[in-house]
XYZ file of C-alpha atoms in Angstrom:
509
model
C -44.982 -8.471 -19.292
C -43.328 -11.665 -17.217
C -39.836 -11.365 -16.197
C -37.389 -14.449 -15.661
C -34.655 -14.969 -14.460
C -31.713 -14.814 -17.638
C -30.062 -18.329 -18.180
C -26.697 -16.634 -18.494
C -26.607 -15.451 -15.373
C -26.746 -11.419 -16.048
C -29.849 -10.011 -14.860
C -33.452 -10.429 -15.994
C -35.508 -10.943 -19.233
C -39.143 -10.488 -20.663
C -40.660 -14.082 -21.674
C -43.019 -12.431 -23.502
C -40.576 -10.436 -25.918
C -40.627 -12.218 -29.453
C -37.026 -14.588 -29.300
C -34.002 -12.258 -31.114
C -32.607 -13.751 -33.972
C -29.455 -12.091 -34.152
C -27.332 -13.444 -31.421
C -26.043 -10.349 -29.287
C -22.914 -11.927 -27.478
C -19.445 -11.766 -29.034
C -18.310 -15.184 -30.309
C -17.002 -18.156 -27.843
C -14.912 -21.420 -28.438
C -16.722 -22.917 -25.672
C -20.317 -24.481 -26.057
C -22.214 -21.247 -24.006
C -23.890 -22.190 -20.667
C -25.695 -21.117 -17.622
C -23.320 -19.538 -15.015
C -25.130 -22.030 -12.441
C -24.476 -24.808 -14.408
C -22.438 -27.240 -12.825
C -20.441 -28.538 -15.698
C -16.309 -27.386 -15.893
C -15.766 -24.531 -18.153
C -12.724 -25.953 -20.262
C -10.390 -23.209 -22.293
C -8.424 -24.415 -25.485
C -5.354 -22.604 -26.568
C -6.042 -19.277 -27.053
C -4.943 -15.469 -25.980
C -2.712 -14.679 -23.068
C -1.962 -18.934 -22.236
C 1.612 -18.108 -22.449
C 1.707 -14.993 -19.982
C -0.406 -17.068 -18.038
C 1.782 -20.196 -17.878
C 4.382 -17.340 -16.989
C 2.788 -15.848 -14.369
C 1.720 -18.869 -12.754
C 5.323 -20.513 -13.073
C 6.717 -17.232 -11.313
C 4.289 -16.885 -8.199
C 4.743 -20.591 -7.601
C 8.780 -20.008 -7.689
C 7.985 -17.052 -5.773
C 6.173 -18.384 -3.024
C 8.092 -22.022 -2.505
C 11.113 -19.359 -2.191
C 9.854 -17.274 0.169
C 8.678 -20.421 2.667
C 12.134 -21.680 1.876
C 13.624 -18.487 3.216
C 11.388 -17.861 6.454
C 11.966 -21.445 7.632
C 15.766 -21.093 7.322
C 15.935 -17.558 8.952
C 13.429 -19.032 11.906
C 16.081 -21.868 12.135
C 18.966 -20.354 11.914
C 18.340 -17.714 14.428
C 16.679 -20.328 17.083
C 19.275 -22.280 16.258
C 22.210 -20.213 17.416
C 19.847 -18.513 20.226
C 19.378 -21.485 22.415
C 21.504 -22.858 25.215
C 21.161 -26.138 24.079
C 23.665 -28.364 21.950
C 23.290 -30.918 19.481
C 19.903 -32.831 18.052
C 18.345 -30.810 20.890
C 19.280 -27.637 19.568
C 18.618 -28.764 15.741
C 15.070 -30.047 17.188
C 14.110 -26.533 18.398
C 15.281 -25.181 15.466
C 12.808 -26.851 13.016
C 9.810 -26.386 15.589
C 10.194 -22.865 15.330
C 10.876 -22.614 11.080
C 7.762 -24.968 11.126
C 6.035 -22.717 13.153
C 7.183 -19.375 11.845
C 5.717 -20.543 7.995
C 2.853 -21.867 9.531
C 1.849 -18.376 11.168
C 2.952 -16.528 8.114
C 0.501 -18.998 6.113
C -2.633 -18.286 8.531
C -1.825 -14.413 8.050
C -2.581 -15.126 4.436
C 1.415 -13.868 3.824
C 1.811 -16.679 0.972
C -1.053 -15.983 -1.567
C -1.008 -15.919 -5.091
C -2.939 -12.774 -4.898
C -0.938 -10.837 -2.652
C 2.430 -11.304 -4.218
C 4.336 -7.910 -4.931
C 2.413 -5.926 -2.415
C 4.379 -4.583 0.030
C 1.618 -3.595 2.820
C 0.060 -7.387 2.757
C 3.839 -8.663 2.758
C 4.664 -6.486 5.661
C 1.815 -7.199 8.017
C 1.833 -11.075 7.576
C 5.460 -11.509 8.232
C 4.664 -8.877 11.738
C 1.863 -10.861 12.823
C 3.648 -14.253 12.322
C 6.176 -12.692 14.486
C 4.294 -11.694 17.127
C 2.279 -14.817 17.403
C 5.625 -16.747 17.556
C 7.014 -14.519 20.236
C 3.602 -14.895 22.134
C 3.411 -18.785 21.617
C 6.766 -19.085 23.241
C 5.561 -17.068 26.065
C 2.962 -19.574 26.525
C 4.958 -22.343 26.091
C 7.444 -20.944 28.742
C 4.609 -20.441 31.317
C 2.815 -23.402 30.536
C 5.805 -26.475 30.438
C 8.322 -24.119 32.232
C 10.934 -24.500 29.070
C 13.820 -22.622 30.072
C 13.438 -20.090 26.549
C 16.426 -17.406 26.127
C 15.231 -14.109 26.594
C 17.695 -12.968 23.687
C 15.712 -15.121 21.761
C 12.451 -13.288 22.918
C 13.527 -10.077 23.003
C 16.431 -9.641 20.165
C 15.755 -12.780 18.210
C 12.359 -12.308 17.289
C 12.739 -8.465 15.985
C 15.943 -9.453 13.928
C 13.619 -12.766 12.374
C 11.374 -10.012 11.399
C 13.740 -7.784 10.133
C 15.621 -10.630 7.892
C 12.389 -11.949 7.108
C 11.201 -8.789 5.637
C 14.261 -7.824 4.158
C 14.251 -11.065 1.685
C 11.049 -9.897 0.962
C 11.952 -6.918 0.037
C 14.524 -7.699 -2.300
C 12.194 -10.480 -3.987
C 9.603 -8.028 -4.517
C 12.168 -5.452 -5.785
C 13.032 -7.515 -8.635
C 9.099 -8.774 -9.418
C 8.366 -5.433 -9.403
C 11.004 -4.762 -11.905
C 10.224 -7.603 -14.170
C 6.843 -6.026 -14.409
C 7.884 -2.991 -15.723
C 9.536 -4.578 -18.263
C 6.039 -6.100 -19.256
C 7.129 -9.756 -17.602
C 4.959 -11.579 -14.927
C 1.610 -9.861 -15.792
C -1.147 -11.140 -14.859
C -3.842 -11.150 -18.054
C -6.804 -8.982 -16.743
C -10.371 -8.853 -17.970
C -11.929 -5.441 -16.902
C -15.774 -4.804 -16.859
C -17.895 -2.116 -17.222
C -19.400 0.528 -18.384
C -17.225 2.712 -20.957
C -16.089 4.993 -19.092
C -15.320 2.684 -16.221
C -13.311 0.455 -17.989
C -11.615 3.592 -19.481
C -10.847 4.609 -16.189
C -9.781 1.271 -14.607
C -7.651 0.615 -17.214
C -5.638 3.846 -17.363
C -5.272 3.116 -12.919
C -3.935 -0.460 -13.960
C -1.324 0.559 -16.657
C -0.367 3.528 -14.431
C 0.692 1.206 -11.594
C 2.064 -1.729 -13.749
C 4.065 -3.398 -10.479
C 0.853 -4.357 -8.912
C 1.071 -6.351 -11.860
C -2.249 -6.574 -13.667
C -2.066 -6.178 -17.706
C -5.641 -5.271 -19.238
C -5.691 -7.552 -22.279
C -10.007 -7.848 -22.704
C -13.101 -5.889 -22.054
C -16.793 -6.556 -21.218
C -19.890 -3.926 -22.173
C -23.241 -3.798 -20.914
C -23.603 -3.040 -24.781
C -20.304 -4.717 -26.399
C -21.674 -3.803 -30.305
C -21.189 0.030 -29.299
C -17.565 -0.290 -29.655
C -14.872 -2.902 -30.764
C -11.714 -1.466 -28.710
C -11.725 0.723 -25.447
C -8.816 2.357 -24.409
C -6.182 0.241 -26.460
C -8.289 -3.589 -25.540
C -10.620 -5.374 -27.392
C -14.274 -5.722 -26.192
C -14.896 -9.188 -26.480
C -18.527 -9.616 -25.391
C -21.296 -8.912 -22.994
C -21.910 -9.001 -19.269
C -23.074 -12.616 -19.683
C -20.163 -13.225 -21.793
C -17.802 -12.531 -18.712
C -16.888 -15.875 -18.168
C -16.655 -17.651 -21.281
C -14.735 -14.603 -22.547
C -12.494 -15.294 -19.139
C -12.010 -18.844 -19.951
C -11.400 -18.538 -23.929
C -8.577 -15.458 -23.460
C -7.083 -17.545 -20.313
C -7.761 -14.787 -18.309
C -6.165 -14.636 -14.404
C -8.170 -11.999 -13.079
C -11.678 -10.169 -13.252
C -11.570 -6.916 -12.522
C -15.674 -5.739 -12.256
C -16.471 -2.352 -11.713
C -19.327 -2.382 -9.244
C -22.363 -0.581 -10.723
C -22.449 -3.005 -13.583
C -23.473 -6.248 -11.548
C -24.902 -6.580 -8.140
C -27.151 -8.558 -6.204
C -27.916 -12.194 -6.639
C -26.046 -11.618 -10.570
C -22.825 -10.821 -9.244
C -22.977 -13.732 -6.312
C -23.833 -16.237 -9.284
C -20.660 -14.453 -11.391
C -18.426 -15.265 -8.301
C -19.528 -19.105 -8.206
C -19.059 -19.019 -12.471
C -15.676 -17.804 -12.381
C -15.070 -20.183 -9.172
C -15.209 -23.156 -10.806
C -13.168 -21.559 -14.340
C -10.457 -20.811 -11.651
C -10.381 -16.796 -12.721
C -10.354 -14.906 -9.620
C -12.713 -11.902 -9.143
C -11.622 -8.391 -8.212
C -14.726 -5.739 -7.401
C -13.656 -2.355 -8.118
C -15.762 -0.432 -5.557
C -17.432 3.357 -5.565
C -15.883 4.253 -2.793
C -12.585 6.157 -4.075
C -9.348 6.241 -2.060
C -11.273 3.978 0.879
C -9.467 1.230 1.375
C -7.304 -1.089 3.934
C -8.512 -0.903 7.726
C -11.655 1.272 7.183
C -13.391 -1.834 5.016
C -14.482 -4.518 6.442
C -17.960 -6.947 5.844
C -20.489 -6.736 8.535
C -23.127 -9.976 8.148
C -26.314 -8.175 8.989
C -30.338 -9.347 7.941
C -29.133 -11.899 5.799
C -26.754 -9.965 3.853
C -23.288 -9.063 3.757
C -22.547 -4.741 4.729
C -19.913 -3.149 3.892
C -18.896 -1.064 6.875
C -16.817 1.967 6.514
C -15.142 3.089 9.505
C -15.270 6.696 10.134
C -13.263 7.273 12.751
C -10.301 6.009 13.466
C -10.697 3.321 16.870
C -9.270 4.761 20.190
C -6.857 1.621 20.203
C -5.362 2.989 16.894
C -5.074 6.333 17.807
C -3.395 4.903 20.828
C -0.967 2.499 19.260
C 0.412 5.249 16.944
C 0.565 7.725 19.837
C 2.913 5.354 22.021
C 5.358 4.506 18.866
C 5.103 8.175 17.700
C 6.790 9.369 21.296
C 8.874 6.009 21.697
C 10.667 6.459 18.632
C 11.294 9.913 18.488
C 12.337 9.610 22.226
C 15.005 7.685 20.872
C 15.655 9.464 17.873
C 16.040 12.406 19.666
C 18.766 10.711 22.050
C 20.597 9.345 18.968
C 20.484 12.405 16.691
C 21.872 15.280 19.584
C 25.305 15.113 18.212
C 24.863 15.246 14.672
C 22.282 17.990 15.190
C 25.182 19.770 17.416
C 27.472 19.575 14.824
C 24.973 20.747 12.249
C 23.825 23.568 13.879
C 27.946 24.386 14.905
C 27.984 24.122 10.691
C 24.854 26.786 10.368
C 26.032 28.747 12.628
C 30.022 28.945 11.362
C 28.757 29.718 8.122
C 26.387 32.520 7.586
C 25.054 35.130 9.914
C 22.178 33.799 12.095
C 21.038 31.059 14.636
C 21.282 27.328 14.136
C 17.247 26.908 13.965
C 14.391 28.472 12.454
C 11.190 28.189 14.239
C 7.826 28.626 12.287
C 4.320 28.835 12.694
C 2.219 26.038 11.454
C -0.967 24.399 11.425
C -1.617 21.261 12.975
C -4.489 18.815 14.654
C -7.761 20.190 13.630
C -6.256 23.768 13.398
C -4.370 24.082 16.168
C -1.049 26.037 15.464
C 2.242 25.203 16.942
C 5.789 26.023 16.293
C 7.504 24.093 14.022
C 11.330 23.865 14.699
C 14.292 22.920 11.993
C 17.828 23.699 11.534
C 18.162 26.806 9.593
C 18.734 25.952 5.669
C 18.496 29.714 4.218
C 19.627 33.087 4.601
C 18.271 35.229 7.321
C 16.210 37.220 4.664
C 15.142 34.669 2.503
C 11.306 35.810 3.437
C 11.977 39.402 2.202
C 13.464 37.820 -1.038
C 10.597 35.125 -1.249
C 8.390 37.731 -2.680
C 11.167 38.512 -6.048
C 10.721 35.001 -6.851
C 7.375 34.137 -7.028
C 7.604 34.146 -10.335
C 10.179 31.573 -10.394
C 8.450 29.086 -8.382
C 8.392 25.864 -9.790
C 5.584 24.332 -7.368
C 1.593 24.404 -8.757
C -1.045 25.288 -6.488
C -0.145 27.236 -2.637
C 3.477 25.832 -2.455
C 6.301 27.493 -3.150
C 8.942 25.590 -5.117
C 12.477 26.289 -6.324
C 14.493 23.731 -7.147
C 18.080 25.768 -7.550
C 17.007 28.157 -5.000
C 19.473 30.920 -4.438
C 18.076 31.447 -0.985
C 19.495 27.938 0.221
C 23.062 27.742 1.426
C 25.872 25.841 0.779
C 25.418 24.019 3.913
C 21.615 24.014 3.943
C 21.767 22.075 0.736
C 23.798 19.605 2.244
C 21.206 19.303 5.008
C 18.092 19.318 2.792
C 19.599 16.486 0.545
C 20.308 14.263 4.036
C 17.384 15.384 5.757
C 19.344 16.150 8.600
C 17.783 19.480 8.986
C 14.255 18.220 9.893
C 15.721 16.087 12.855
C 14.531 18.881 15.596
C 11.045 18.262 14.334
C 11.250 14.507 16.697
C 10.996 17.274 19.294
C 7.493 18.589 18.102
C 6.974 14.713 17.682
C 7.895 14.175 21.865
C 5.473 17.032 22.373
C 2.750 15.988 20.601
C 2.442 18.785 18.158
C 3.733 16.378 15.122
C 3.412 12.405 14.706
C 6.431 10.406 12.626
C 3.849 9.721 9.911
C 1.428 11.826 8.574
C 0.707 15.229 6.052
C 2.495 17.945 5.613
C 2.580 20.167 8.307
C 0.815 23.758 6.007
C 1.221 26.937 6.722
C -1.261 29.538 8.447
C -1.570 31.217 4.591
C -1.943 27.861 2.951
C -5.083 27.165 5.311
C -6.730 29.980 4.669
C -6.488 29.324 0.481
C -7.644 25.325 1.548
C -10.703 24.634 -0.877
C -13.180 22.634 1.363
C -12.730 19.218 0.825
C -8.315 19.744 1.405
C -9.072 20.621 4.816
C -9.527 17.348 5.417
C -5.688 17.286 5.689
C -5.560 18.618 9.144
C -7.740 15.785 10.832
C -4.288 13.720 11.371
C -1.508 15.443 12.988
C 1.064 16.439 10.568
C 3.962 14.250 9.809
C 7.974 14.341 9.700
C 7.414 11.961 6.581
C 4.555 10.856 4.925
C 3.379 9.351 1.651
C 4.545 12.856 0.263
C 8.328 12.153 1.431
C 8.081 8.512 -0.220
C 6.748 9.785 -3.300
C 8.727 12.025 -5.019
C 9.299 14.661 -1.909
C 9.715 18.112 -3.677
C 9.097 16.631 -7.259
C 5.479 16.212 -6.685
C 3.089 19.164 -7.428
C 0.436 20.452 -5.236
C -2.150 18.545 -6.315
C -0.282 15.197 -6.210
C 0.357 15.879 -2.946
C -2.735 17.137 -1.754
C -4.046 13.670 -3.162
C -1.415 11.575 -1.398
C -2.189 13.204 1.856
C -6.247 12.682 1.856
C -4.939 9.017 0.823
C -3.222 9.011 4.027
C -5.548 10.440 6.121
C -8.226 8.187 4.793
C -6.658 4.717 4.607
C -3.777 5.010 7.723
C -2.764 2.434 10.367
C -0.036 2.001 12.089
C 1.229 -0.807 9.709
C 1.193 1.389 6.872
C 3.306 3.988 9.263
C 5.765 1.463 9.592
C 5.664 0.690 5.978
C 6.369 4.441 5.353
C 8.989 5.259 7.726
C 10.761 1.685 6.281
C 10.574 3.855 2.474
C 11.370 7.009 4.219
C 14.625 5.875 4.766
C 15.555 4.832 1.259
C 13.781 7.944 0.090
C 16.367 9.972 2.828
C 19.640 7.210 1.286
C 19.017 8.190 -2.076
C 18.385 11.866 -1.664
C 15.183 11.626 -4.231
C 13.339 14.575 -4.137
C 15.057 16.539 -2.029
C 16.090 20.228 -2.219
């Protein structure tokens, strides 16, 4: 037997083997080719032009928009922060909104791709802040410009905060577009069945990321004609023209069913159809900062990172203790006056103190204004029945332990301000799991006590997800996200939601 190389691109076939005469591939409009042929793969009206057209139309308004904004905001701000008057002062202005969009633009922060996603948002518009603030530095040392240090030092931080801001509010109403089923992005998902069972159900599930499965592609497409609500529409090799007949936007390949030289030769297909590729790896929940390509022997190597670098760990440690410094400063009177509150009505101190477990199972005590009655652990036993938590938590949503003025705390979130004092001491960080209980521990299955390799947090992906709505496996999941993907702009990204979270009072109780 003498293998060759396919001429569509998707693996390897036997010369030898008599020639099949019943073609295997679903049907194309296109005239089929090679996917290293170097002739344009051309779509005529078909599927999904329309939402494509749409989509298209909408991330180009979305992005000339967004430049729009960050240049004016740059201006404006220089603008009004300089001592100069006049052309002069209109001249500095448009160096620094030409230089602002032109930092945001090398951070990647206006790609098609990225649109809607709040992390990639977040950290281009923070580093084309900081390499603003640090080119003006230069260019004060270097020419000796006379730069205002209100520009530097409260200019910069409010460009930021505008800048991100806009953002905010333009993703806020993309996002809801999308889940009204507007500005999707048509989506061709690959793999095996279950895969593209799987993938699918992830991408409907999280419709604001905005990909809409409308096609599928099986390693053997005659072994069913819909998957999970899509049509299979062909074969691996049939990945492209099946891309370019449907006017598909994006790819999304599960990663066991091409590698090697067949997936690099997929990439340079779809390249020149202008569908962008998406590789939906093994590795689940491992994402962001831990990933990153490692050229090595003449390949590319994924590298997982697993441990967190010391300059991370550092980073986070210095904002943990320099916020909650401050918060701690800011928050004494209303904590007074809360506590006065606690105290005034029912019997009891102002804070209960608790046991809990924290970095790699070190306990520490936990401290909070007091929300329940003085006996509400003798009385937590009468309820268990009542809880309405899965799993080790206990749950109740009207429950009669809580009073009057506790509730009023839980639903503000007032009553976990002492915890910035754990947070000063080291015990706690601002972001991060749960802090568990000693009994909660002990019941951890194996792979949960993964949970306590991250100090424990006064919010977390918990607190921006649903708080005391979620379930313990939900947020046993969110937490091992946390602790597997974190970095300190994702802790910024958090404590931003936290505070909307705390506004609206979702969750809470």
């Amino acid at each position: 037997m003498a293998l060759v190389a396919d001429d569509h691109g998707a693996g390897y076939v036997d010369k030898d083997a008599p020639t099949p005469t019943v073609e295997r591939r679903a049907p194309s409009r296109e005239p089929r080719r090679s996917w290293a042929s170097p002739q344009p793969f051309v779509a005529r009206p078909g599927p999904n032009g329309g939402a494509k057209r749409r989509w298209r139309a909408v991330a180009r308004g979305y992005i000339g928009s967004t430049v729009l904004s960050d240049y004016v905001i740059a201006f404006a701000l220089t603008a009004a922060m300089t001592r100069q008057y006049g052309w002069i002062c209109l001249f500095f202005g448009a160096i620094a909104g030409t230089g602002f969009v032109a930092l945001v633009a090398s951070s990647r922060g206006y790609m098609r791709k990225s649109l809607g996603s709040a992390p990639a948002e977040f950290e281009s518009a923070l580093r084309g802040v900081v390499l603003l603030g640090l080119g003006l530095m230069a260019a004060t040392f270097t020419w000796q410009l006379d730069v205002p240090r209100r520009l530097v030092f409260f200019g910069l931080p409010l460009l930021w905060v505008l800048s991100w801001a806009d953002r905010h509010g333009r993703r806020r109403r993309l996002h809801r577009a999308r889940e009204r089923g507007e500005a999707m992005v048509p989506t061709l998902v690959v793999g095996r069945v279950g895969e593209v069972v799987r993938l699918v159900d992830k991408l409907r599930a999280s419709p604001y990321h905005g990909f809409e499965p409308t096609a599928a592609c099986l390693p053997d497409p005659e072994a069913l004609g819909r998957v999970n609500g899509i049509d299979v529409v062909g074969g691996l090799a049939d990945i492209v023209q099946a891309a370019v007949d449907r006017n598909i936007e994006v790819v999304v390949l599960s990663m066991s069913s091409l590698s090697g030289d067949a997936l690099r030769r997929l990439s340079w297909a779809l390249g020149r159809a202008k569908v962008d590729l998406v590789v939906a790896p093994d590795l689940v929940e491992v994402a962001g900062p831990r990933l990153t390509l490692r050229p090595a022997a003449g390949v590319s190597l994924l590298d997982v990172e697993v441990e967190a670098p010391r300059r991370r760990l550092l980073t986070k440690s210095i904002m943990d203790r320099s916020l909650a410094t401050i918060g701690l400063a800011v928050s004494l009177v209303p904590v007074a006056l809360a506590a006065l509150a606690v105290v005034v009505t029912s019997a009891g101190g102002p804070f209960f103190r608790q046991t809990r477990v924290g970095l790699d199972g070190k306990t520490f005590t936990m401290w909070k204004l007091r929300t329940m009655y003085i006996d509400a652990e003798e009385r937590k036993k009468a309820l268990a029945e009542s809880s309405d938590g899965a799993g080790l938590l206990f749950k109740m949503r009207a429950d009669p332990r809580v009073t009057p003025v506790g509730r009023f705390l839980r639903r503000t979130s007032i009553d976990e301000l002492p915890q910035l004092w754990n947070i000063v001491k080291g015990d706690m960080s601002l972001v991060g799991p749960r802090p568990p209980l000693l009994e909660e521990v002990a019941a951890y299955p194996d792979h949960v006590g993964r949970r306590l390799h991250v100090r424990p947090g006064l919010t977390g992906l918990w607190q921006v997800s649903g708080r005391s709505d979620l379930d313990w496996d939900a947020s046993v999941a969110l937490d091992l996200r946390y602790v597997d993907n974190w970095s300190v702009a994702m802790d910024l990204m958090i404590l931003w939601k936290t505070g909307r979270a705390v506004l609206k009072g979702d969750g809470a109780y």
